Tab-separated table of C-alpha atoms and ligand atoms in Angstrom:
chain	number	residue	atom	x	y	z
A	1	UNK	CA	23.516	10.466	-14.209
A	2	UNK	CA	23.390	12.512	-11.002
A	3	UNK	CA	26.448	13.646	-9.075
A	4	UNK	CA	28.570	11.075	-7.241
A	5	UNK	CA	28.156	11.869	-3.552
A	6	UNK	CA	30.189	11.406	-0.422
A	7	UNK	CA	28.387	10.277	2.702
A	8	UNK	CA	29.776	10.486	6.218
A	9	UNK	CA	31.852	7.367	6.961
A	10	UNK	CA	30.699	7.291	10.575
A	11	UNK	CA	27.203	5.970	9.805
A	12	UNK	CA	26.815	2.418	11.093
A	13	UNK	CA	24.232	1.161	8.617
A	14	UNK	CA	24.102	-2.281	10.134
A	15	UNK	CA	23.134	-1.086	13.588
A	16	UNK	CA	20.564	1.293	12.076
A	17	UNK	CA	19.136	-1.672	10.147
A	18	UNK	CA	18.910	-3.749	13.328
A	19	UNK	CA	17.058	-0.879	14.956
A	20	UNK	CA	14.639	-0.651	12.005
A	21	UNK	CA	13.833	-4.363	12.246
A	22	UNK	CA	13.386	-4.133	16.022
A	23	UNK	CA	11.066	-1.138	15.569
A	24	UNK	CA	8.942	-3.034	13.037
A	25	UNK	CA	8.572	-5.796	15.643
A	26	UNK	CA	7.543	-3.228	18.290
A	27	UNK	CA	4.884	-1.771	15.983
A	28	UNK	CA	3.684	-5.319	15.198
A	29	UNK	CA	2.722	-5.683	18.860
A	30	UNK	CA	0.061	-2.953	18.457
A	31	UNK	CA	-2.784	-4.997	17.052
A	32	UNK	CA	-6.582	-5.283	17.108
A	33	UNK	CA	-6.264	-9.070	17.496
A	34	UNK	CA	-4.553	-10.926	20.331
A	35	UNK	CA	-1.807	-13.193	18.994
A	36	UNK	CA	-1.764	-11.865	15.416
A	37	UNK	CA	-1.295	-8.565	13.598
A	38	UNK	CA	-4.316	-6.658	12.325
A	39	UNK	CA	-4.389	-2.890	12.254
A	40	UNK	CA	-7.117	-1.442	10.053
A	41	UNK	CA	-7.948	2.216	9.366
A	42	UNK	CA	-7.820	4.267	12.577
A	43	UNK	CA	-8.413	1.301	14.858
A	44	UNK	CA	-7.373	1.929	18.510
A	45	UNK	CA	-3.839	0.422	18.215
A	46	UNK	CA	-3.013	3.068	15.589
A	47	UNK	CA	-2.783	5.536	18.525
A	48	UNK	CA	0.092	3.458	19.983
A	49	UNK	CA	1.819	3.317	16.592
A	50	UNK	CA	1.589	7.100	16.206
A	51	UNK	CA	2.927	7.663	19.709
A	52	UNK	CA	5.894	5.303	19.241
A	53	UNK	CA	6.925	6.799	15.883
A	54	UNK	CA	6.523	10.350	17.203
A	55	UNK	CA	8.868	9.463	20.068
A	56	UNK	CA	11.450	8.197	17.557
A	57	UNK	CA	11.130	11.215	15.273
A	58	UNK	CA	11.099	14.208	17.585
A	59	UNK	CA	14.642	13.795	19.006
A	60	UNK	CA	15.876	13.778	15.391
A	61	UNK	CA	14.670	17.354	14.847
A	62	UNK	CA	11.365	16.555	13.140
A	63	UNK	CA	8.021	18.131	14.010
A	64	UNK	CA	5.114	15.704	13.904
A	65	UNK	CA	1.365	15.978	13.479
A	66	UNK	CA	-1.532	13.664	12.621
A	67	UNK	CA	-3.599	14.998	9.716
A	68	UNK	CA	-7.388	14.667	9.492
A	69	UNK	CA	-7.112	11.426	7.479
A	70	UNK	CA	-5.062	9.902	10.306
A	71	UNK	CA	-1.731	10.071	8.475
A	72	UNK	CA	1.338	10.658	10.641
A	73	UNK	CA	3.455	13.464	9.160
A	74	UNK	CA	6.808	14.767	10.325
A	75	UNK	CA	8.751	17.652	8.850
A	76	UNK	CA	12.549	17.625	8.972
A	77	UNK	CA	13.488	21.159	7.941
A	78	UNK	CA	15.776	22.196	5.095
A	79	UNK	CA	18.857	24.343	5.588
A	80	UNK	CA	16.705	27.334	4.779
A	81	UNK	CA	12.938	27.385	5.221
A	82	UNK	CA	10.553	27.648	3.493
A	83	UNK	CA	11.859	25.045	1.076
A	84	UNK	CA	10.583	22.371	-1.295
A	85	UNK	CA	9.729	19.090	0.393
A	86	UNK	CA	10.629	15.500	-0.429
A	87	UNK	CA	8.010	13.109	0.957
A	88	UNK	CA	9.273	9.692	2.140
A	89	UNK	CA	7.149	6.970	3.721
A	90	UNK	CA	4.675	4.122	3.379
A	91	UNK	CA	1.580	2.831	5.196
A	92	UNK	CA	0.914	1.875	8.823
A	93	UNK	CA	-2.223	-0.259	8.409
A	94	UNK	CA	-2.126	-4.016	7.819
A	95	UNK	CA	-4.162	-6.890	6.427
A	96	UNK	CA	-5.593	-9.424	8.931
A	97	UNK	CA	-3.035	-11.952	10.209
A	98	UNK	CA	-0.310	-9.759	8.706
A	99	UNK	CA	3.454	-9.772	8.758
A	100	UNK	CA	5.485	-7.071	10.473
A	101	UNK	CA	7.060	-5.346	7.452
A	102	UNK	CA	4.553	-4.595	4.679
A	103	UNK	CA	4.285	-0.784	4.756
A	104	UNK	CA	5.714	-0.395	8.241
A	105	UNK	CA	9.279	-1.074	7.052
A	106	UNK	CA	9.067	1.914	4.687
A	107	UNK	CA	8.122	4.222	7.547
A	108	UNK	CA	10.737	2.852	9.966
A	109	UNK	CA	13.309	3.170	7.187
A	110	UNK	CA	12.366	6.817	6.583
A	111	UNK	CA	12.936	7.461	10.312
A	112	UNK	CA	16.348	5.749	10.013
A	113	UNK	CA	17.266	8.068	7.133
A	114	UNK	CA	16.715	11.097	9.386
A	115	UNK	CA	18.783	9.360	12.028
A	116	UNK	CA	21.566	8.771	9.476
A	117	UNK	CA	21.469	12.460	8.510
A	118	UNK	CA	22.217	13.207	12.162
A	119	UNK	CA	20.836	16.785	11.907
A	120	UNK	CA	22.666	17.494	8.648
A	121	UNK	CA	20.277	19.637	6.635
A	122	UNK	CA	19.713	19.578	2.878
A	123	UNK	CA	18.476	22.191	0.415
A	124	UNK	CA	15.024	20.569	0.638
A	125	UNK	CA	12.888	19.577	3.635
A	126	UNK	CA	11.976	15.927	4.214
A	127	UNK	CA	8.456	14.984	5.230
A	128	UNK	CA	8.219	11.497	6.711
A	129	UNK	CA	4.746	10.038	6.232
A	130	UNK	CA	3.007	7.019	7.745
A	131	UNK	CA	-0.222	6.566	5.775
A	132	UNK	CA	-3.288	5.600	7.815
A	133	UNK	CA	-4.703	3.201	5.220
A	134	UNK	CA	-3.461	1.440	2.103
A	135	UNK	CA	-4.822	-2.117	2.259
A	136	UNK	CA	-8.559	-1.506	1.813
A	137	UNK	CA	-9.448	-4.003	4.549
A	138	UNK	CA	-11.938	-2.012	6.631
A	139	UNK	CA	-13.949	-0.187	3.930
A	140	UNK	CA	-13.143	-2.318	0.878
A	141	UNK	CA	-11.523	0.788	-0.669
A	142	UNK	CA	-7.739	1.101	-0.431
A	143	UNK	CA	-5.444	4.153	-0.210
A	144	UNK	CA	-7.653	6.252	2.100
A	145	UNK	CA	-4.572	7.961	3.573
A	146	UNK	CA	-2.806	8.796	0.315
A	147	UNK	CA	-6.060	9.857	-1.387
A	148	UNK	CA	-6.309	12.634	1.222
A	149	UNK	CA	-2.890	13.929	0.114
A	150	UNK	CA	-3.945	14.249	-3.519
A	151	UNK	CA	-7.347	15.767	-2.672
A	152	UNK	CA	-9.354	12.618	-3.484
A	153	UNK	CA	-10.857	11.797	-0.080
A	154	UNK	CA	-14.266	13.227	-0.979
A	155	UNK	CA	-17.813	12.911	0.363
A	156	UNK	CA	-18.492	9.511	-1.278
A	157	UNK	CA	-15.570	7.854	0.418
A	158	UNK	CA	-16.068	9.718	3.719
A	159	UNK	CA	-19.591	8.270	3.828
A	160	UNK	CA	-18.561	4.694	2.902
A	161	UNK	CA	-19.365	2.230	5.685
A	162	UNK	CA	-17.490	-0.685	7.195
A	163	UNK	CA	-19.068	-4.060	8.084
A	164	UNK	CA	-20.369	-2.543	11.354
A	165	UNK	CA	-22.076	0.370	9.610
A	166	UNK	CA	-19.446	2.905	10.758
A	167	UNK	CA	-18.507	5.458	8.101
A	168	UNK	CA	-14.999	6.699	7.308
A	169	UNK	CA	-16.094	10.081	8.664
A	170	UNK	CA	-17.279	8.532	11.945
A	171	UNK	CA	-14.054	6.503	12.241
A	172	UNK	CA	-12.076	9.745	11.866
A	173	UNK	CA	-14.135	11.409	14.621
A	174	UNK	CA	-13.855	8.360	16.900
A	175	UNK	CA	-10.069	8.620	16.576
A	176	UNK	CA	-10.219	12.216	17.861
A	177	UNK	CA	-9.786	13.942	14.471
A	178	UNK	CA	-12.066	16.282	12.547
A	179	UNK	CA	-13.106	15.222	9.022
A	180	UNK	CA	-13.854	18.884	8.207
A	181	UNK	CA	-10.074	19.418	8.174
A	182	UNK	CA	-9.452	16.868	5.387
A	183	UNK	CA	-8.486	19.604	2.939
A	184	UNK	CA	-5.491	20.493	5.122
A	185	UNK	CA	-4.121	16.975	4.593
A	186	UNK	CA	-3.554	17.697	0.881
A	187	UNK	CA	0.001	18.324	-0.261
A	188	UNK	CA	0.834	21.783	-1.535
A	189	UNK	CA	3.056	22.840	-4.402
A	190	UNK	CA	5.991	22.717	-1.933
A	191	UNK	CA	6.040	18.915	-2.234
A	192	UNK	CA	8.383	18.069	-5.098
A	193	UNK	CA	8.588	14.273	-5.017
A	194	UNK	CA	7.598	11.060	-3.182
A	195	UNK	CA	9.897	8.119	-2.485
A	196	UNK	CA	8.728	4.834	-0.919
A	197	UNK	CA	10.797	1.911	0.363
A	198	UNK	CA	8.816	-1.344	0.507
A	199	UNK	CA	9.397	-5.065	0.624
A	200	UNK	CA	8.986	-6.664	-2.803
A	201	UNK	CA	6.337	-9.096	-1.468
A	202	UNK	CA	7.278	-11.566	-4.190
A	203	UNK	CA	10.081	-13.968	-5.186
A	204	UNK	CA	11.853	-12.077	-7.999
A	205	UNK	CA	14.813	-10.481	-6.172
A	206	UNK	CA	15.455	-13.664	-4.212
A	207	UNK	CA	15.432	-15.692	-7.439
A	208	UNK	CA	18.116	-13.420	-8.931
A	209	UNK	CA	20.129	-13.298	-5.691
A	210	UNK	CA	19.729	-9.500	-5.571
A	211	UNK	CA	18.945	-7.257	-2.600
A	212	UNK	CA	17.330	-4.101	-3.968
A	213	UNK	CA	15.285	-3.038	-6.989
A	214	UNK	CA	14.142	0.185	-8.574
A	215	UNK	CA	10.446	-0.023	-9.434
A	216	UNK	CA	9.611	1.270	-12.906
A	217	UNK	CA	5.829	0.821	-12.787
A	218	UNK	CA	3.011	-0.445	-10.571
A	219	UNK	CA	0.405	-2.801	-12.074
A	220	UNK	CA	-3.171	-1.585	-12.254
A	221	UNK	CA	-5.842	-3.233	-10.154
A	222	UNK	CA	-9.578	-3.710	-9.951
A	223	UNK	CA	-11.445	-4.558	-6.755
A	224	UNK	CA	-15.100	-5.549	-6.878
A	225	UNK	CA	-17.733	-7.263	-4.807
A	226	UNK	CA	-20.318	-9.644	-6.324
A	227	UNK	CA	-23.442	-10.762	-4.480
A	228	UNK	CA	-25.291	-13.844	-5.734
A	229	UNK	CA	-28.894	-13.720	-4.476
A	230	UNK	CA	-30.834	-17.011	-4.431
A	231	UNK	CA	-33.319	-18.385	-1.930
A	232	UNK	CA	-32.547	-19.765	1.518
A	233	UNK	CA	-34.300	-23.042	2.269
A	234	UNK	CA	-34.128	-26.264	4.224
A	235	UNK	CA	-31.062	-28.400	3.424
A	236	UNK	CA	-32.878	-31.676	4.133
A	237	UNK	CA	-36.225	-31.204	2.403
A	238	UNK	CA	-35.416	-29.212	-0.761
A	239	UNK	CA	-34.660	-31.494	-3.744
A	240	UNK	CA	-31.504	-30.633	-5.678
A	241	UNK	CA	-33.415	-29.514	-8.782
A	242	UNK	CA	-35.582	-27.072	-6.847
A	243	UNK	CA	-32.810	-25.059	-5.250
A	244	UNK	CA	-31.544	-21.507	-5.807
A	245	UNK	CA	-28.265	-22.037	-4.015
A	246	UNK	CA	-26.136	-18.875	-3.814
A	247	UNK	CA	-23.003	-20.727	-2.648
A	248	UNK	CA	-23.120	-23.239	-5.509
A	249	UNK	CA	-23.460	-20.372	-8.010
A	250	UNK	CA	-20.563	-18.476	-6.439
A	251	UNK	CA	-18.407	-21.628	-6.416
A	252	UNK	CA	-19.022	-22.195	-10.135
A	253	UNK	CA	-18.031	-18.586	-10.818
A	254	UNK	CA	-14.927	-18.738	-8.601
A	255	UNK	CA	-13.674	-21.692	-10.658
A	256	UNK	CA	-14.097	-19.599	-13.810
A	257	UNK	CA	-12.107	-16.722	-12.235
A	258	UNK	CA	-9.170	-19.057	-11.681
A	259	UNK	CA	-9.498	-20.551	-15.156
A	260	UNK	CA	-9.443	-17.172	-16.925
A	261	UNK	CA	-6.430	-15.954	-14.926
A	262	UNK	CA	-4.495	-19.142	-15.693
A	263	UNK	CA	-5.273	-18.818	-19.400
A	264	UNK	CA	-4.283	-15.124	-19.635
A	265	UNK	CA	-0.532	-14.410	-19.518
A	266	UNK	CA	0.391	-12.021	-16.703
A	267	UNK	CA	-3.137	-11.819	-15.294
A	268	UNK	CA	-3.706	-12.483	-11.583
A	269	UNK	CA	-7.245	-12.774	-10.231
A	270	UNK	CA	-8.202	-13.582	-6.647
A	271	UNK	CA	-11.368	-14.275	-4.706
A	272	UNK	CA	-10.089	-13.678	-1.192
A	273	UNK	CA	-13.332	-13.320	0.734
A	274	UNK	CA	-16.566	-15.352	0.641
A	275	UNK	CA	-19.465	-14.630	2.974
A	276	UNK	CA	-22.674	-16.616	2.996
A	277	UNK	CA	-26.064	-15.860	4.512
A	278	UNK	CA	-27.445	-17.171	6.725
A	279	UNK	CA	-24.283	-19.290	7.021
A	280	UNK	CA	-25.567	-22.495	8.651
A	281	UNK	CA	-24.790	-26.131	7.826
A	282	UNK	CA	-28.407	-27.126	7.371
A	283	UNK	CA	-29.566	-24.073	5.399
A	284	UNK	CA	-29.127	-23.568	1.635
A	285	UNK	CA	-27.455	-20.161	1.340
A	286	UNK	CA	-29.795	-17.415	0.161
A	287	UNK	CA	-27.005	-14.941	-0.439
A	288	UNK	CA	-23.261	-15.192	-1.116
A	289	UNK	CA	-20.976	-12.209	-1.292
A	290	UNK	CA	-17.557	-12.649	-2.919
A	291	UNK	CA	-14.693	-10.261	-3.452
A	292	UNK	CA	-12.705	-10.051	-6.684
A	293	UNK	CA	-9.191	-8.621	-7.113
A	294	UNK	CA	-7.816	-8.484	-10.676
A	295	UNK	CA	-4.387	-7.152	-11.690
A	296	UNK	CA	-2.268	-6.827	-14.830
A	297	UNK	CA	0.461	-4.471	-15.978
A	298	UNK	CA	-1.642	-3.663	-19.055
A	299	UNK	CA	-4.876	-1.818	-18.317
A	300	UNK	CA	-6.684	-3.153	-21.417
A	301	UNK	CA	-6.096	-6.815	-20.446
A	302	UNK	CA	-7.306	-6.162	-16.892
A	303	UNK	CA	-10.435	-4.308	-17.988
A	304	UNK	CA	-11.295	-6.995	-20.533
A	305	UNK	CA	-10.910	-9.702	-17.859
A	306	UNK	CA	-13.209	-7.857	-15.455
A	307	UNK	CA	-15.859	-7.434	-18.193
A	308	UNK	CA	-15.645	-11.115	-19.036
A	309	UNK	CA	-15.909	-12.208	-15.388
A	310	UNK	CA	-18.862	-9.882	-14.805
A	311	UNK	CA	-20.686	-11.379	-17.824
A	312	UNK	CA	-19.848	-14.882	-16.618
A	313	UNK	CA	-21.325	-14.115	-13.165
A	314	UNK	CA	-24.498	-12.852	-14.866
A	315	UNK	CA	-24.685	-15.966	-17.073
A	316	UNK	CA	-24.279	-18.341	-14.130
A	317	UNK	CA	-26.864	-16.467	-12.053
A	318	UNK	CA	-29.385	-16.423	-14.924
A	319	UNK	CA	-28.990	-20.141	-15.668
A	320	UNK	CA	-29.546	-21.002	-12.002
A	321	UNK	CA	-32.505	-18.620	-11.519
A	322	UNK	CA	-30.575	-16.281	-9.186
A	323	UNK	CA	-29.993	-12.569	-9.373
A	324	UNK	CA	-26.654	-10.819	-9.114
A	325	UNK	CA	-25.397	-7.470	-7.871
A	326	UNK	CA	-21.897	-6.056	-8.301
A	327	UNK	CA	-20.129	-3.031	-6.837
A	328	UNK	CA	-16.802	-1.682	-8.086
A	329	UNK	CA	-14.571	-0.488	-5.230
A	330	UNK	CA	-11.449	0.246	-7.218
A	331	UNK	CA	-10.433	0.656	-10.844
A	332	UNK	CA	-6.859	1.867	-10.631
A	333	UNK	CA	-4.816	2.209	-13.799
A	334	UNK	CA	-1.194	1.017	-13.920
A	335	UNK	CA	1.174	3.827	-13.002
A	336	UNK	CA	4.708	4.519	-14.260
A	337	UNK	CA	7.259	5.742	-11.748
A	338	UNK	CA	9.278	8.862	-12.558
A	339	UNK	CA	12.155	7.876	-14.904
A	340	UNK	CA	14.608	10.444	-13.501
A	341	UNK	CA	14.083	9.354	-9.886
A	342	UNK	CA	14.210	5.689	-10.913
A	343	UNK	CA	17.603	6.222	-12.557
A	344	UNK	CA	18.804	8.072	-9.457
A	345	UNK	CA	17.656	5.131	-7.330
A	346	UNK	CA	19.585	2.681	-9.523
A	347	UNK	CA	22.703	4.785	-9.051
A	348	UNK	CA	22.136	4.942	-5.277
A	349	UNK	CA	21.695	1.148	-5.177
A	350	UNK	CA	25.079	0.795	-6.919
A	351	UNK	CA	26.651	3.267	-4.470
A	352	UNK	CA	25.365	1.019	-1.657
A	353	UNK	CA	27.360	-1.858	-3.162
A	354	UNK	CA	24.451	-3.713	-4.779
A	355	UNK	CA	23.467	-4.584	-8.335
A	356	UNK	CA	20.193	-2.841	-9.106
A	357	UNK	CA	17.274	-4.706	-10.634
A	358	UNK	CA	14.352	-2.979	-12.412
A	359	UNK	CA	10.881	-4.386	-12.006
A	360	UNK	CA	7.131	-3.845	-12.144
A	361	UNK	CA	5.245	-4.092	-8.852
A	362	UNK	CA	2.272	-6.456	-8.783
A	363	UNK	CA	1.217	-5.080	-5.407
A	364	UNK	CA	-0.505	-1.714	-5.102
A	365	UNK	CA	1.288	1.067	-3.257
A	366	UNK	CA	0.651	4.609	-2.043
A	367	UNK	CA	3.169	5.720	-4.686
A	368	UNK	CA	0.579	5.035	-7.399
A	369	UNK	CA	-1.740	7.594	-5.795
A	370	UNK	CA	0.978	10.183	-5.065
A	371	UNK	CA	2.149	9.868	-8.698
A	372	UNK	CA	-1.032	11.716	-9.714
A	373	UNK	CA	0.403	14.887	-8.196
A	374	UNK	CA	4.161	14.543	-7.704
A	375	UNK	CA	7.071	12.665	-9.257
A	376	UNK	CA	7.126	9.333	-7.462
A	377	UNK	CA	9.497	6.393	-7.173
A	378	UNK	CA	9.953	3.175	-5.202
A	379	UNK	CA	12.754	0.967	-3.947
A	380	UNK	CA	12.048	-2.709	-3.264
A	381	UNK	CA	13.848	-4.897	-0.730
A	382	UNK	CA	14.159	-8.644	-1.291
A	383	UNK	CA	11.434	-10.657	0.491
A	384	UNK	CA	12.648	-14.035	1.820
A	385	UNK	CA	10.607	-16.852	0.288
A	386	UNK	CA	8.527	-14.198	-1.493
A	387	UNK	CA	6.139	-14.449	1.471
A	388	UNK	CA	3.974	-11.464	2.368
A	389	UNK	CA	0.493	-10.735	3.783
A	390	UNK	CA	1.317	-13.526	6.211
A	391	UNK	CA	2.979	-13.712	9.668
A	392	UNK	CA	5.981	-15.463	8.048
A	393	UNK	CA	6.892	-12.238	6.187
A	394	UNK	CA	10.513	-11.296	6.929
A	395	UNK	CA	13.506	-9.216	5.842
A	396	UNK	CA	17.279	-9.734	5.780
A	397	UNK	CA	19.116	-7.243	8.046
A	398	UNK	CA	21.856	-6.709	5.453
A	399	UNK	CA	19.203	-5.815	2.822
A	400	UNK	CA	17.732	-3.236	5.207
A	401	UNK	CA	21.230	-1.911	5.875
A	402	UNK	CA	21.873	-1.550	2.092
A	403	UNK	CA	18.469	0.099	1.664
A	404	UNK	CA	19.329	2.748	4.273
A	405	UNK	CA	22.694	3.299	2.636
A	406	UNK	CA	20.996	3.599	-0.766
A	407	UNK	CA	18.535	6.106	0.776
A	408	UNK	CA	21.333	8.271	2.172
A	409	UNK	CA	23.052	8.295	-1.228
A	410	UNK	CA	19.769	9.187	-2.907
A	411	UNK	CA	19.192	12.112	-0.533
A	412	UNK	CA	22.649	13.482	-1.294
A	413	UNK	CA	22.337	12.855	-5.031
A	414	UNK	CA	19.091	14.831	-5.074
A	415	UNK	CA	20.648	17.604	-2.988
A	416	UNK	CA	23.391	17.837	-5.614
A	417	UNK	CA	21.005	17.710	-8.593
A	418	UNK	CA	20.580	21.119	-10.169
A	419	UNK	CA	16.972	22.235	-10.121
A	420	UNK	CA	15.660	19.245	-8.113
A	421	UNK	CA	14.167	21.674	-5.623
A	422	UNK	CA	12.457	23.707	-8.293
A	423	UNK	CA	11.000	20.563	-9.862
A	424	UNK	CA	12.381	21.503	-13.250
A	425	UNK	CA	15.017	18.789	-13.094
A	426	UNK	CA	13.234	16.545	-15.581
A	427	UNK	CA	13.617	19.127	-18.340
B	501	GLV	C1	-1.579	-4.116	-1.160
B	501	GLV	O1	-0.980	-4.756	-0.336
B	501	GLV	C2	-2.115	-4.782	-2.304
B	501	GLV	O2	-3.077	-5.549	-2.125
B	501	GLV	O3	-1.539	-4.651	-3.388
B	502	MN	MN1	-0.145	-5.058	1.775
B	503	MN	MN1	2.151	-2.404	1.411
């Protein structure tokens, strides 16, 4: 157990929470699409997001910069500098037709924590981070922003192309940044830990009537793309037994994806994107490209499922006289969060007047990448209706208020923890 901490009574957590929610709504208005939220890696509206957050951070005593991977970073100094740094944040990109809180809430909440500190300094510095990319929408590969922090944004990924043939490197240049500076985005040994607030994006907390959870692990995930290649032909003149229909093959396989996931406890598998070529009503599709997302808390179950589904795609293609191509975009192992930080978070949740819940995250998060280099932990906020990746995504103001209060307690607990700053506190 860490030290019990006193926090200034003057903090009005409720009004800070209202401000956080309002700020998420402001950021939601910066979108690539009129009438809905879409903000992919370094798309033009990300400039507006950076500007708005910088304007919120600088009066609080933080110094901001945008690193070469497009991550917004702000340093709030320690009582004495140089000092070890606690990183707090989440991501600023979104899926298409997104809600206003996935990722963004974690960044707005980190800003609110600095506001709650009201220029009080701690024995460690705080770096607020808004990651440029976590969803994997534009390049099919997620975590571009956090990979840069752990030194994993290498040549292969920099040269990956989006649907318009623009590479990650070119997108960085088009945004006014220099990909040759990527190495300077990496964290140094000064960074001692990473903490991320995020909406749960599922129904568990709501089901238990609880507001906040400490995350003990994040499920592993695979992302792949399969292309069924048949032969395009006339829809009116080609008899059914003489077709090499790529859509029909993909449809048969998609049904088997759902079947396997339903039969395997804890497995979730999703085909979220289907693209056909040439894509006309009166043409048998010559090519169908489908995405596959597979997740499980156990890496062996997930890997076995992906092998099975790959073999099934090959079997279906062979039987129908088609060929098949597959590309793996992500094979991310499940990641445990740091047990010491997780226990500290549970204590901070209690100090904020809530009953803590412990859970495994089914969604991927930047914390699973940061955990490769620094001790990492997450706090989940209840998600009304369990709805996320959808415009109906929402939060409860009192949950946000409790999350800020929990964050302030956590900051003080860590300040009072012997050796936290020297990263020997686990020993
Ligand atoms: C991120 O939102 C994910 O797909 O887990
Ligand atoms: Mn998401
Ligand atoms: Mn997210």
